[in-house]
Amino acid sequence: MLIQFTLNGRPVSVEAPAHLTLLTVLRDYFHLTGAKEGCSIGECGTCAVLVDGELVNSCLMLAPKVAARTVLTIEGVSPADGSLSDLQEAFIAYGAVQCGFCTPGMVLAGEALLAQTLTPTREQIRTALAGNLCRCTGYQQIVDAIAAAGAQRKEVN
Amino acid sequence: MVAMRQRGPWFDRLVDISAIPELREIVVRGDQIRLGACVTFARAAAHPQLRALTPMLAEACLSIGGPQIQNVGTVGGNVANAAACADTLPVLVALDAQAHIAGAAGERVLPVSELIIAPHHTALQQGELLTAFSFAAPPAGARSIFIKVGRRNAQAISRLSVAAIGHVDAAGLVDHVRLAVGAALPRPQRLTAVEALVHGQRPAPGLYALAGAQAVAVMLDITGRRWSTEYKEVALSQLAPYALARVLEDAPLPTRFDTP
Ligand SMILES: Cc1cc2nc3c(=O)[nH]c(=O)nc-3n(C[C@@H](O)[C@@H](O)[C@H](O)COP(=O)(O)OP(=O)(O)OC[C@H]3O[C@@H](n4cnc5c(N)ncnc54)[C@H](O)[C@@H]3O)c2cc1C
Ligand code: FES
Ligand code: FES
């Protein structure tokens, strides 16, 4: 089936069987391997992407569901020149990345939250990350990084 | 989706119903609410009127999985899937919600409590679709609550859940009370015996304790003793009184509404 949507700001179309997940199509058809298959049952958030700005687990969404919608993956978060976004920089600065497996999903969960408020409470950040598991960091650094990036964006605006 | 991934596609046709506008509507007319089956948990929880009229419904939606699940999962899917632990079920049953079902032969309406036959079994026939749930908001001034016990704060399946509605009249007596439990009974239902015990009484700790004991008695009557009973009878004997106290007294209700 032909699926047309906007991927990281660019209109794309792909011919793929209708029962494939968005995660499979992103990784195997578009070779965007930032989204990871950690669990495949919606528990871990390593496959998270933004669909029309909303955080979803791409392992639980069939690819045809994004037809005519916009999808943002971690590859689309950084500027075109290959540098890192302010939130990604904050993850590094605060030691929020260890093995990095959870990081794409964590950054996108952070972006989804910061789109709603630049001054989230720590509790709000924790709630926003509730569907993303990290085995390495203990989460505090991730919460710190998101809070810092929000504060920085607030200052810039 | 999880079942599909685990078993592989077993169908030859798959229909995406999530874009049908009528199934995504939330309509509030006076105290009558119609909630489309394809309304996501996130949209139900964020709806200002729904939040105001039935806080427990919004609370239940915000307790389901994490943000990713709430952005995609729907109330209709939660009901149709009919897990014993499904968090919208005790709430819809406490509200006496009616399920609207569309099929080739036309529309029919069934109380949610009758739609669910057993865990993962509904009265839906082949070719039938849940289109909406309709219910009246609790009476003006009534308070409602949804509480669940899980292993963690978020992304946790209910081990036990309680939905309660309560109102006390000018004389200080209970004139409206609803209590439903989730993850405790094979099919969700109101605990009418407990409601009858509380109705017309003056709220007090002794009354709540009696109600808790009665709730446990009803559960054991239906399920008998199972492997989980040892835990559930203790939990329910505390959770039911707690929920009743919260809706029949004035103290602020606990809430998950900290989302921006
Ligand atoms: C990580 C994770 C955590 C979760 N946590 C919770 C939790 O805490 N509490 C909880 O209650 N649930 C939880 N769930 C389960 C849950 O999200 C679902 O029950 C969800 O509501 C399904 O909705 P859906 O719209 O995605 O349905 P789908 O998965 O698309 O459908 C489920 C079933 O219902 C049928 N169906 C869907 N809509 C209709 C309709 N309108 N008419 C007829 N049939 C229909 C489908 O054909 C399918 O058989 C969790 C799930 C995951 C993956
Ligand atoms: S791989 Fe999608 S949530 Fe774990
Ligand atoms: S950094 Fe390793 S899982 Fe989060």
Tab-separated table of C-alpha atoms and ligand atoms in Angstrom:
chain	number	residue	atom	x	y	z
A	1	MET	CA	0.000	0.000	0.000
A	2	LEU	CA	1.191	3.517	-0.796
A	3	ILE	CA	1.623	5.659	2.318
A	4	GLN	CA	2.272	9.385	1.950
A	5	PHE	CA	3.203	11.580	4.883
A	6	THR	CA	5.598	14.256	6.037
A	7	LEU	CA	8.757	12.859	7.595
A	8	ASN	CA	11.087	15.229	9.412
A	9	GLY	CA	9.739	18.154	7.419
A	10	ARG	CA	9.913	16.494	4.026
A	11	PRO	CA	6.992	14.963	2.060
A	12	VAL	CA	7.633	11.250	1.510
A	13	SER	CA	5.803	8.282	0.058
A	14	VAL	CA	6.516	4.622	0.607
A	15	GLU	CA	5.093	1.392	-0.758
A	16	ALA	CA	4.814	-1.031	2.178
A	17	PRO	CA	2.493	-3.820	3.391
A	18	ALA	CA	-0.350	-2.379	5.480
A	19	HIS	CA	0.366	-4.486	8.564
A	20	LEU	CA	3.874	-3.123	9.167
A	21	THR	CA	4.429	-0.852	12.122
A	22	LEU	CA	5.623	2.692	11.761
A	23	LEU	CA	8.795	1.603	13.567
A	24	THR	CA	9.573	-1.056	10.953
A	25	VAL	CA	8.893	1.353	8.110
A	26	LEU	CA	11.072	4.055	9.659
A	27	ARG	CA	13.967	1.688	10.286
A	28	ASP	CA	13.809	-0.699	7.312
A	29	TYR	CA	12.363	1.496	4.586
A	30	PHE	CA	13.754	4.921	5.493
A	31	HIS	CA	16.869	3.625	7.282
A	32	LEU	CA	16.215	5.973	10.188
A	33	THR	CA	17.535	3.865	13.031
A	34	GLY	CA	17.241	6.428	15.821
A	35	ALA	CA	13.953	4.924	16.976
A	36	LYS	CA	14.774	1.585	18.601
A	37	GLU	CA	12.814	-1.593	19.203
A	38	GLY	CA	13.323	-2.080	22.918
A	39	CYS	CA	10.281	-4.152	23.795
A	40	SER	CA	7.795	-4.033	20.886
A	41	ILE	CA	4.872	-3.998	23.329
A	42	GLY	CA	4.566	-0.343	24.230
A	43	GLU	CA	6.323	-0.544	27.592
A	44	CYS	CA	9.689	1.134	27.066
A	45	GLY	CA	9.390	4.175	24.784
A	46	THR	CA	12.670	3.614	22.901
A	47	CYS	CA	10.628	3.654	19.678
A	48	ALA	CA	8.860	6.930	20.507
A	49	VAL	CA	8.349	9.511	17.758
A	50	LEU	CA	6.107	12.548	17.440
A	51	VAL	CA	3.045	12.230	15.186
A	52	ASP	CA	1.432	15.619	14.628
A	53	GLY	CA	3.387	16.747	17.668
A	54	GLU	CA	2.077	13.983	19.952
A	55	LEU	CA	4.387	11.410	21.504
A	56	VAL	CA	3.510	7.895	20.314
A	57	ASN	CA	5.205	4.500	20.417
A	58	SER	CA	5.938	3.669	16.783
A	59	CYS	CA	6.059	-0.057	17.624
A	60	LEU	CA	2.317	0.085	18.385
A	61	MET	CA	1.220	2.153	15.404
A	62	LEU	CA	0.598	0.695	11.989
A	63	ALA	CA	2.382	2.708	9.325
A	64	PRO	CA	-0.780	3.523	7.303
A	65	LYS	CA	-2.052	5.469	10.331
A	66	VAL	CA	0.386	8.296	9.624
A	67	ALA	CA	-0.949	8.884	6.112
A	68	ALA	CA	-1.277	12.644	5.504
A	69	ARG	CA	0.207	13.359	8.958
A	70	THR	CA	3.582	14.650	10.102
A	71	VAL	CA	6.166	12.433	11.777
A	72	LEU	CA	9.207	13.702	13.634
A	73	THR	CA	11.976	11.279	14.569
A	74	ILE	CA	15.175	11.985	16.459
A	75	GLU	CA	16.916	12.456	13.107
A	76	GLY	CA	14.643	15.450	12.447
A	77	VAL	CA	15.271	17.108	15.802
A	78	SER	CA	18.750	18.425	15.057
A	79	PRO	CA	19.441	21.299	12.657
A	80	ALA	CA	20.224	20.448	9.022
A	81	ASP	CA	23.926	21.320	9.440
A	82	GLY	CA	24.391	18.218	11.569
A	83	SER	CA	24.881	20.049	14.874
A	84	LEU	CA	22.811	19.086	17.905
A	85	SER	CA	19.656	20.757	19.198
A	86	ASP	CA	19.733	22.696	22.458
A	87	LEU	CA	17.895	19.844	24.204
A	88	GLN	CA	20.380	17.281	22.893
A	89	GLU	CA	23.233	19.505	24.085
A	90	ALA	CA	21.577	19.706	27.490
A	91	PHE	CA	21.397	15.892	27.648
A	92	ILE	CA	25.161	15.802	27.148
A	93	ALA	CA	25.874	18.652	29.545
A	94	TYR	CA	23.845	17.044	32.346
A	95	GLY	CA	25.164	13.519	31.841
A	96	ALA	CA	21.739	12.280	30.750
A	97	VAL	CA	23.189	9.862	28.205
A	98	GLN	CA	24.972	6.664	29.167
A	99	CYS	CA	24.403	3.751	26.786
A	100	GLY	CA	22.101	5.990	24.734
A	101	PHE	CA	19.490	3.376	23.886
A	102	CYS	CA	16.674	5.311	25.535
A	103	THR	CA	17.944	8.735	24.487
A	104	PRO	CA	16.080	9.277	21.188
A	105	GLY	CA	12.762	8.531	22.921
A	106	MET	CA	13.706	10.615	25.948
A	107	VAL	CA	14.606	13.627	23.808
A	108	LEU	CA	11.342	13.388	21.860
A	109	ALA	CA	9.345	13.015	25.092
A	110	GLY	CA	11.142	16.143	26.299
A	111	GLU	CA	10.291	17.997	23.084
A	112	ALA	CA	6.610	17.011	23.401
A	113	LEU	CA	6.554	18.443	26.920
A	114	LEU	CA	8.492	21.621	26.105
A	115	ALA	CA	6.051	22.317	23.260
A	116	GLN	CA	3.404	22.696	25.972
A	117	THR	CA	5.395	24.506	28.636
A	118	LEU	CA	8.956	25.781	28.948
A	119	THR	CA	8.728	25.816	32.733
A	120	PRO	CA	7.538	22.334	33.692
A	121	THR	CA	7.752	21.243	37.307
A	122	ARG	CA	9.921	18.214	38.044
A	123	GLU	CA	6.735	16.252	38.646
A	124	GLN	CA	5.421	17.256	35.215
A	125	ILE	CA	8.689	16.174	33.618
A	126	ARG	CA	8.507	12.832	35.394
A	127	THR	CA	4.930	12.355	34.218
A	128	ALA	CA	5.956	13.256	30.661
A	129	LEU	CA	8.673	10.572	30.842
A	130	ALA	CA	6.440	7.960	32.462
A	131	GLY	CA	6.360	5.834	29.314
A	132	ASN	CA	10.120	5.925	28.701
A	133	LEU	CA	12.421	3.555	30.540
A	134	CYS	CA	16.131	4.103	31.146
A	135	ARG	CA	18.301	1.335	32.583
A	136	CYS	CA	21.384	3.476	33.068
A	137	THR	CA	20.981	7.009	34.316
A	138	GLY	CA	18.492	6.829	37.161
A	139	TYR	CA	16.435	9.528	35.414
A	140	GLN	CA	17.518	12.523	37.526
A	141	GLN	CA	19.980	13.729	34.874
A	142	ILE	CA	17.316	13.438	32.193
A	143	VAL	CA	14.877	15.485	34.265
A	144	ASP	CA	17.632	18.057	34.862
A	145	ALA	CA	18.460	18.281	31.150
A	146	ILE	CA	14.853	18.870	30.116
A	147	ALA	CA	14.313	21.463	32.843
A	148	ALA	CA	17.520	23.268	31.799
A	149	ALA	CA	16.634	23.288	28.090
A	150	GLY	CA	13.179	24.667	28.922
A	151	ALA	CA	14.660	27.427	31.079
A	152	GLN	CA	17.153	28.280	28.362
A	153	ARG	CA	14.450	28.494	25.677
A	154	LYS	CA	12.361	30.650	27.973
A	155	GLU	CA	15.269	33.061	28.336
A	156	VAL	CA	15.856	33.201	24.590
A	157	ASN	CA	12.188	33.995	23.890
B	1	MET	CA	-1.741	-3.957	18.523
B	2	VAL	CA	0.286	-5.977	21.018
B	3	ALA	CA	-1.776	-9.088	20.283
B	4	MET	CA	-1.368	-8.514	16.566
B	5	ARG	CA	2.389	-8.198	16.882
B	6	GLN	CA	2.638	-11.343	18.940
B	7	ARG	CA	0.414	-13.576	16.838
B	8	GLY	CA	1.121	-12.001	13.464
B	9	PRO	CA	-1.668	-10.671	11.244
B	10	TRP	CA	-4.526	-13.204	11.299
B	11	PHE	CA	-6.941	-11.040	9.326
B	12	ASP	CA	-7.244	-10.319	5.653
B	13	ARG	CA	-8.697	-6.891	6.170
B	14	LEU	CA	-7.972	-4.169	8.691
B	15	VAL	CA	-10.082	-1.048	9.024
B	16	ASP	CA	-8.785	2.099	10.678
B	17	ILE	CA	-11.795	3.626	12.428
B	18	SER	CA	-9.838	6.287	14.265
B	19	ALA	CA	-10.425	9.015	11.686
B	20	ILE	CA	-14.248	8.781	11.574
B	21	PRO	CA	-15.336	12.195	12.901
B	22	GLU	CA	-18.530	10.969	14.627
B	23	LEU	CA	-16.533	8.451	16.659
B	24	ARG	CA	-14.173	11.134	17.893
B	25	GLU	CA	-16.759	13.540	19.255
B	26	ILE	CA	-17.328	14.523	22.839
B	27	VAL	CA	-20.763	16.132	23.141
B	28	VAL	CA	-22.003	17.665	26.400
B	29	ARG	CA	-25.623	18.872	26.507
B	30	GLY	CA	-26.650	19.951	29.974
B	31	ASP	CA	-25.860	16.949	32.131
B	32	GLN	CA	-25.985	14.490	29.220
B	33	ILE	CA	-22.638	13.348	27.885
B	34	ARG	CA	-21.865	11.425	24.729
B	35	LEU	CA	-18.313	10.196	24.436
B	36	GLY	CA	-17.234	8.860	21.025
B	37	ALA	CA	-15.656	5.400	21.084
B	38	CYS	CA	-12.506	6.632	19.313
B	39	VAL	CA	-11.819	9.452	21.758
B	40	THR	CA	-8.278	8.938	23.052
B	41	PHE	CA	-7.519	8.897	26.773
B	42	ALA	CA	-5.493	12.089	26.366
B	43	ARG	CA	-8.360	13.950	24.686
B	44	ALA	CA	-10.952	12.736	27.187
B	45	ALA	CA	-8.742	13.789	30.105
B	46	ALA	CA	-8.065	17.212	28.583
B	47	HIS	CA	-11.725	18.019	27.854
B	48	PRO	CA	-12.652	20.835	30.267
B	49	GLN	CA	-16.349	19.993	30.641
B	50	LEU	CA	-15.723	16.287	31.015
B	51	ARG	CA	-13.064	17.040	33.598
B	52	ALA	CA	-15.469	19.244	35.510
B	53	LEU	CA	-18.506	16.954	35.324
B	54	THR	CA	-16.831	13.565	35.777
B	55	PRO	CA	-13.383	14.025	37.288
B	56	MET	CA	-13.101	10.293	37.899
B	57	LEU	CA	-13.269	9.582	34.162
B	58	ALA	CA	-10.399	11.970	33.470
B	59	GLU	CA	-8.465	10.503	36.400
B	60	ALA	CA	-8.915	6.984	35.042
B	61	CYS	CA	-7.745	8.081	31.570
B	62	LEU	CA	-4.638	9.748	33.026
B	63	SER	CA	-3.806	6.593	34.957
B	64	ILE	CA	-3.589	4.451	31.820
B	65	GLY	CA	-0.055	3.627	30.691
B	66	GLY	CA	2.142	6.629	29.935
B	67	PRO	CA	1.669	9.606	27.604
B	68	GLN	CA	2.316	7.503	24.496
B	69	ILE	CA	-0.503	5.104	25.408
B	70	GLN	CA	-2.852	7.941	26.352
B	71	ASN	CA	-2.231	9.699	23.032
B	72	VAL	CA	-3.260	6.662	21.004
B	73	GLY	CA	-5.446	4.348	23.114
B	74	THR	CA	-9.178	4.948	22.980
B	75	VAL	CA	-12.036	4.506	25.414
B	76	GLY	CA	-13.817	2.277	22.874
B	77	GLY	CA	-10.713	0.109	22.508
B	78	ASN	CA	-10.370	-0.158	26.279
B	79	VAL	CA	-13.984	-1.325	26.591
B	80	ALA	CA	-13.964	-3.611	23.541
B	81	ASN	CA	-10.747	-5.225	24.718
B	82	ALA	CA	-12.631	-5.918	27.986
B	83	ALA	CA	-9.662	-6.703	30.214
B	84	ALA	CA	-10.790	-7.233	33.807
B	85	CYS	CA	-8.309	-4.536	34.818
B	86	ALA	CA	-9.370	-1.984	32.147
B	87	ASP	CA	-9.459	1.337	33.935
B	88	THR	CA	-12.361	2.985	32.120
B	89	LEU	CA	-14.707	0.093	32.945
B	90	PRO	CA	-15.445	0.735	36.647
B	91	VAL	CA	-15.930	4.411	35.851
B	92	LEU	CA	-18.351	3.838	32.970
B	93	VAL	CA	-20.232	1.269	35.036
B	94	ALA	CA	-20.477	3.592	38.047
B	95	LEU	CA	-21.963	6.181	35.678
B	96	ASP	CA	-24.482	3.614	34.334
B	97	ALA	CA	-23.089	4.364	30.875
B	98	GLN	CA	-24.850	2.993	27.825
B	99	ALA	CA	-22.795	1.618	24.940
B	100	HIS	CA	-23.991	2.544	21.461
B	101	ILE	CA	-23.332	-0.224	18.988
B	102	ALA	CA	-23.622	0.052	15.209
B	103	GLY	CA	-23.948	-2.927	12.903
B	104	ALA	CA	-25.232	-3.674	9.417
B	105	ALA	CA	-28.693	-4.209	10.957
B	106	GLY	CA	-28.760	-0.796	12.637
B	107	GLU	CA	-27.968	0.620	16.042
B	108	ARG	CA	-28.515	-0.973	19.427
B	109	VAL	CA	-27.819	0.211	22.923
B	110	LEU	CA	-26.584	-1.863	25.844
B	111	PRO	CA	-25.426	-0.880	29.338
B	112	VAL	CA	-21.641	-1.235	29.573
B	113	SER	CA	-22.209	-3.590	32.523
B	114	GLU	CA	-24.073	-5.955	30.165
B	115	LEU	CA	-21.758	-5.420	27.202
B	116	ILE	CA	-18.907	-7.043	29.116
B	117	ILE	CA	-19.650	-10.726	29.578
B	118	ALA	CA	-16.361	-11.963	30.997
B	119	PRO	CA	-12.698	-10.956	30.845
B	120	HIS	CA	-11.929	-10.312	27.163
B	121	HIS	CA	-15.468	-11.269	26.129
B	122	THR	CA	-18.133	-8.807	25.065
B	123	ALA	CA	-21.631	-9.068	23.661
B	124	LEU	CA	-20.418	-7.457	20.425
B	125	GLN	CA	-21.352	-9.547	17.405
B	126	GLN	CA	-19.244	-10.019	14.323
B	127	GLY	CA	-19.436	-6.841	12.271
B	128	GLU	CA	-20.528	-4.640	15.154
B	129	LEU	CA	-18.772	-1.456	16.144
B	130	LEU	CA	-18.873	0.555	19.345
B	131	THR	CA	-19.681	4.107	18.320
B	132	ALA	CA	-20.137	5.967	21.617
B	133	PHE	CA	-20.929	5.870	25.321
B	134	SER	CA	-23.678	8.001	26.781
B	135	PHE	CA	-24.348	8.816	30.402
B	136	ALA	CA	-25.699	11.488	32.701
B	137	ALA	CA	-23.195	13.440	34.746
B	138	PRO	CA	-23.443	12.830	38.501
B	139	PRO	CA	-25.952	15.161	40.238
B	140	ALA	CA	-24.793	18.745	40.772
B	141	GLY	CA	-22.482	18.988	43.757
B	142	ALA	CA	-21.651	15.287	43.760
B	143	ARG	CA	-17.982	14.289	44.000
B	144	SER	CA	-16.368	11.437	42.116
B	145	ILE	CA	-13.093	9.611	42.389
B	146	PHE	CA	-11.114	6.897	40.631
B	147	ILE	CA	-8.303	5.189	42.500
B	148	LYS	CA	-6.168	2.325	41.400
B	149	VAL	CA	-3.572	0.175	43.038
B	150	GLY	CA	-0.681	-0.744	40.759
B	151	ARG	CA	2.929	-1.739	41.154
B	152	ARG	CA	4.166	1.715	40.149
B	153	ASN	CA	2.783	5.226	39.809
B	154	ALA	CA	2.604	5.204	36.026
B	155	GLN	CA	2.545	2.587	33.296
B	156	ALA	CA	1.066	0.099	35.745
B	157	ILE	CA	-1.847	-2.239	35.245
B	158	SER	CA	-4.488	-2.068	37.978
B	159	ARG	CA	-4.313	-4.783	40.599
B	160	LEU	CA	-7.480	-3.277	41.975
B	161	SER	CA	-9.408	-0.120	41.180
B	162	VAL	CA	-12.412	1.691	42.589
B	163	ALA	CA	-14.719	4.292	41.063
B	164	ALA	CA	-17.038	6.124	43.442
B	165	ILE	CA	-19.569	8.938	43.272
B	166	GLY	CA	-21.186	10.513	46.321
B	167	HIS	CA	-23.413	13.357	47.427
B	168	VAL	CA	-24.670	14.407	50.837
B	169	ASP	CA	-27.949	16.347	51.213
B	170	ALA	CA	-28.615	19.455	53.296
B	171	ALA	CA	-29.488	17.303	56.326
B	172	GLY	CA	-26.076	15.611	56.135
B	173	LEU	CA	-27.365	12.304	54.800
B	174	VAL	CA	-26.081	10.458	51.760
B	175	ASP	CA	-28.600	10.939	48.943
B	176	HIS	CA	-26.516	9.671	46.035
B	177	VAL	CA	-23.827	7.013	46.044
B	178	ARG	CA	-22.275	4.774	43.377
B	179	LEU	CA	-19.460	2.299	43.860
B	180	ALA	CA	-17.878	0.079	41.213
B	181	VAL	CA	-14.691	-1.956	41.360
B	182	GLY	CA	-12.235	-2.982	38.660
B	183	ALA	CA	-9.819	-5.909	38.459
B	184	ALA	CA	-11.822	-7.671	41.150
B	185	LEU	CA	-14.797	-9.217	39.370
B	186	PRO	CA	-15.086	-11.151	36.103
B	187	ARG	CA	-17.446	-8.497	34.776
B	188	PRO	CA	-17.564	-4.920	35.984
B	189	GLN	CA	-20.580	-4.040	38.067
B	190	ARG	CA	-21.860	-1.615	40.643
B	191	LEU	CA	-21.736	-2.915	44.196
B	192	THR	CA	-25.403	-2.151	44.786
B	193	ALA	CA	-25.451	-3.911	48.164
B	194	VAL	CA	-22.774	-1.528	49.403
B	195	GLU	CA	-24.554	1.464	47.893
B	196	ALA	CA	-27.770	0.445	49.692
B	197	LEU	CA	-25.904	0.209	52.980
B	198	VAL	CA	-24.544	3.740	52.642
B	199	HIS	CA	-27.552	5.467	51.101
B	200	GLY	CA	-29.563	7.567	53.586
B	201	GLN	CA	-26.855	7.296	56.247
B	202	ARG	CA	-24.690	9.947	57.838
B	203	PRO	CA	-21.047	9.697	56.584
B	204	ALA	CA	-18.757	8.401	59.339
B	205	PRO	CA	-15.678	6.181	59.641
B	206	GLY	CA	-17.790	3.339	61.079
B	207	LEU	CA	-20.056	3.459	58.044
B	208	TYR	CA	-17.103	3.372	55.654
B	209	ALA	CA	-15.642	0.361	57.436
B	210	LEU	CA	-18.952	-1.490	57.225
B	211	ALA	CA	-19.132	-0.618	53.537
B	212	GLY	CA	-15.598	-1.955	53.023
B	213	ALA	CA	-16.498	-5.245	54.696
B	214	GLN	CA	-19.650	-5.472	52.605
B	215	ALA	CA	-17.661	-4.795	49.405
B	216	VAL	CA	-15.313	-7.657	50.249
B	217	ALA	CA	-18.289	-9.925	50.974
B	218	VAL	CA	-19.794	-9.112	47.566
B	219	MET	CA	-16.485	-9.803	45.822
B	220	LEU	CA	-16.016	-13.161	47.577
B	221	ASP	CA	-19.615	-14.077	46.820
B	222	ILE	CA	-18.966	-13.636	43.087
B	223	THR	CA	-15.407	-14.880	42.710
B	224	GLY	CA	-14.946	-17.288	45.593
B	225	ARG	CA	-11.415	-17.531	46.950
B	226	ARG	CA	-8.762	-17.252	44.236
B	227	TRP	CA	-4.965	-17.013	44.282
B	228	SER	CA	-5.178	-13.223	44.485
B	229	THR	CA	-7.918	-13.053	47.127
B	230	GLU	CA	-5.549	-12.855	50.048
B	231	TYR	CA	-4.273	-9.561	48.654
B	232	LYS	CA	-7.478	-8.223	47.143
B	233	GLU	CA	-9.694	-8.628	50.196
B	234	VAL	CA	-7.305	-6.593	52.327
B	235	ALA	CA	-6.827	-3.981	49.607
B	236	LEU	CA	-10.548	-3.641	48.876
B	237	SER	CA	-11.474	-3.477	52.561
B	238	GLN	CA	-9.292	-0.344	52.734
B	239	LEU	CA	-9.781	1.127	49.268
B	240	ALA	CA	-13.591	1.160	49.317
B	241	PRO	CA	-13.786	3.058	52.652
B	242	TYR	CA	-11.089	5.457	51.456
B	243	ALA	CA	-12.966	6.195	48.225
B	244	LEU	CA	-16.278	6.682	50.032
B	245	ALA	CA	-14.720	9.026	52.577
B	246	ARG	CA	-13.177	11.093	49.791
B	247	VAL	CA	-16.448	11.550	47.906
B	248	LEU	CA	-18.680	12.028	50.970
B	249	GLU	CA	-16.427	14.490	52.793
B	250	ASP	CA	-15.022	17.870	51.800
B	251	ALA	CA	-11.266	17.373	51.859
B	252	PRO	CA	-9.509	18.018	48.532
B	253	LEU	CA	-9.451	15.018	46.209
B	254	PRO	CA	-6.146	13.471	45.179
B	255	THR	CA	-5.502	14.151	41.501
B	256	ARG	CA	-3.209	13.281	38.629
B	257	PHE	CA	-3.951	16.627	36.988
B	258	ASP	CA	-0.489	18.002	37.031
B	259	THR	CA	-0.134	17.852	33.285
B	260	PRO	CA	0.642	21.210	31.659
C	1	LIG	C1	2.211	-0.259	27.695
C	1	LIG	C2	0.729	-0.378	27.887
C	1	LIG	C3	0.172	0.025	29.090
C	1	LIG	C4	-1.198	-0.049	29.301
C	1	LIG	N1	-1.711	0.343	30.499
C	1	LIG	C5	-3.038	0.263	30.704
C	1	LIG	C6	-3.604	0.700	31.938
C	1	LIG	O1	-2.906	1.160	32.836
C	1	LIG	N2	-4.951	0.618	32.093
C	1	LIG	C7	-5.763	0.131	31.105
C	1	LIG	O2	-6.975	0.096	31.296
C	1	LIG	N3	-5.264	-0.298	29.937
C	1	LIG	C8	-3.930	-0.250	29.722
C	1	LIG	N4	-3.414	-0.679	28.538
C	1	LIG	C9	-4.324	-1.264	27.549
C	1	LIG	C10	-4.872	-0.270	26.616
C	1	LIG	O3	-4.171	0.834	26.327
C	1	LIG	C11	-6.016	-0.593	25.817
C	1	LIG	O4	-6.972	-1.361	26.341
C	1	LIG	C12	-6.465	0.440	24.883
C	1	LIG	O5	-7.470	1.169	25.457
C	1	LIG	C13	-6.816	-0.065	23.580
C	1	LIG	O6	-7.353	1.012	22.812
C	1	LIG	P1	-7.068	1.102	21.296
C	1	LIG	O7	-7.918	2.179	20.797
C	1	LIG	O8	-5.614	1.170	21.048
C	1	LIG	O9	-7.652	-0.293	20.830
C	1	LIG	P2	-7.025	-1.354	19.850
C	1	LIG	O10	-5.828	-1.956	20.450
C	1	LIG	O11	-6.963	-0.771	18.507
C	1	LIG	O12	-8.207	-2.414	19.890
C	1	LIG	C14	-8.380	-3.326	20.951
C	1	LIG	C15	-9.497	-4.300	20.560
C	1	LIG	O13	-10.740	-3.630	20.602
C	1	LIG	C16	-11.359	-3.628	19.320
C	1	LIG	N5	-11.943	-2.301	19.153
C	1	LIG	C17	-11.303	-1.093	19.270
C	1	LIG	N6	-12.170	-0.088	19.091
C	1	LIG	C18	-13.381	-0.650	18.858
C	1	LIG	C19	-14.690	-0.120	18.601
C	1	LIG	N7	-14.931	1.185	18.547
C	1	LIG	N8	-15.698	-0.993	18.401
C	1	LIG	C20	-15.474	-2.338	18.456
C	1	LIG	N9	-14.278	-2.893	18.699
C	1	LIG	C21	-13.245	-2.059	18.905
C	1	LIG	C22	-10.257	-3.952	18.333
C	1	LIG	O14	-10.768	-4.577	17.188
C	1	LIG	C23	-9.370	-4.851	19.145
C	1	LIG	O15	-9.868	-6.154	19.157
C	1	LIG	C24	-2.052	-0.583	28.285
C	1	LIG	C25	-1.494	-0.971	27.071
C	1	LIG	C26	-0.117	-0.871	26.851
C	1	LIG	C27	0.438	-1.283	25.524
C	2	FES	S1	9.745	-0.745	21.476
C	2	FES	FE1	8.002	0.510	21.385
C	2	FES	S2	7.620	0.907	23.453
C	2	FES	FE2	9.267	-0.486	23.577
C	3	FES	S1	21.117	5.713	28.871
C	3	FES	FE1	21.090	3.556	28.774
C	3	FES	S2	18.960	3.155	28.830
C	3	FES	FE2	19.033	5.250	29.196
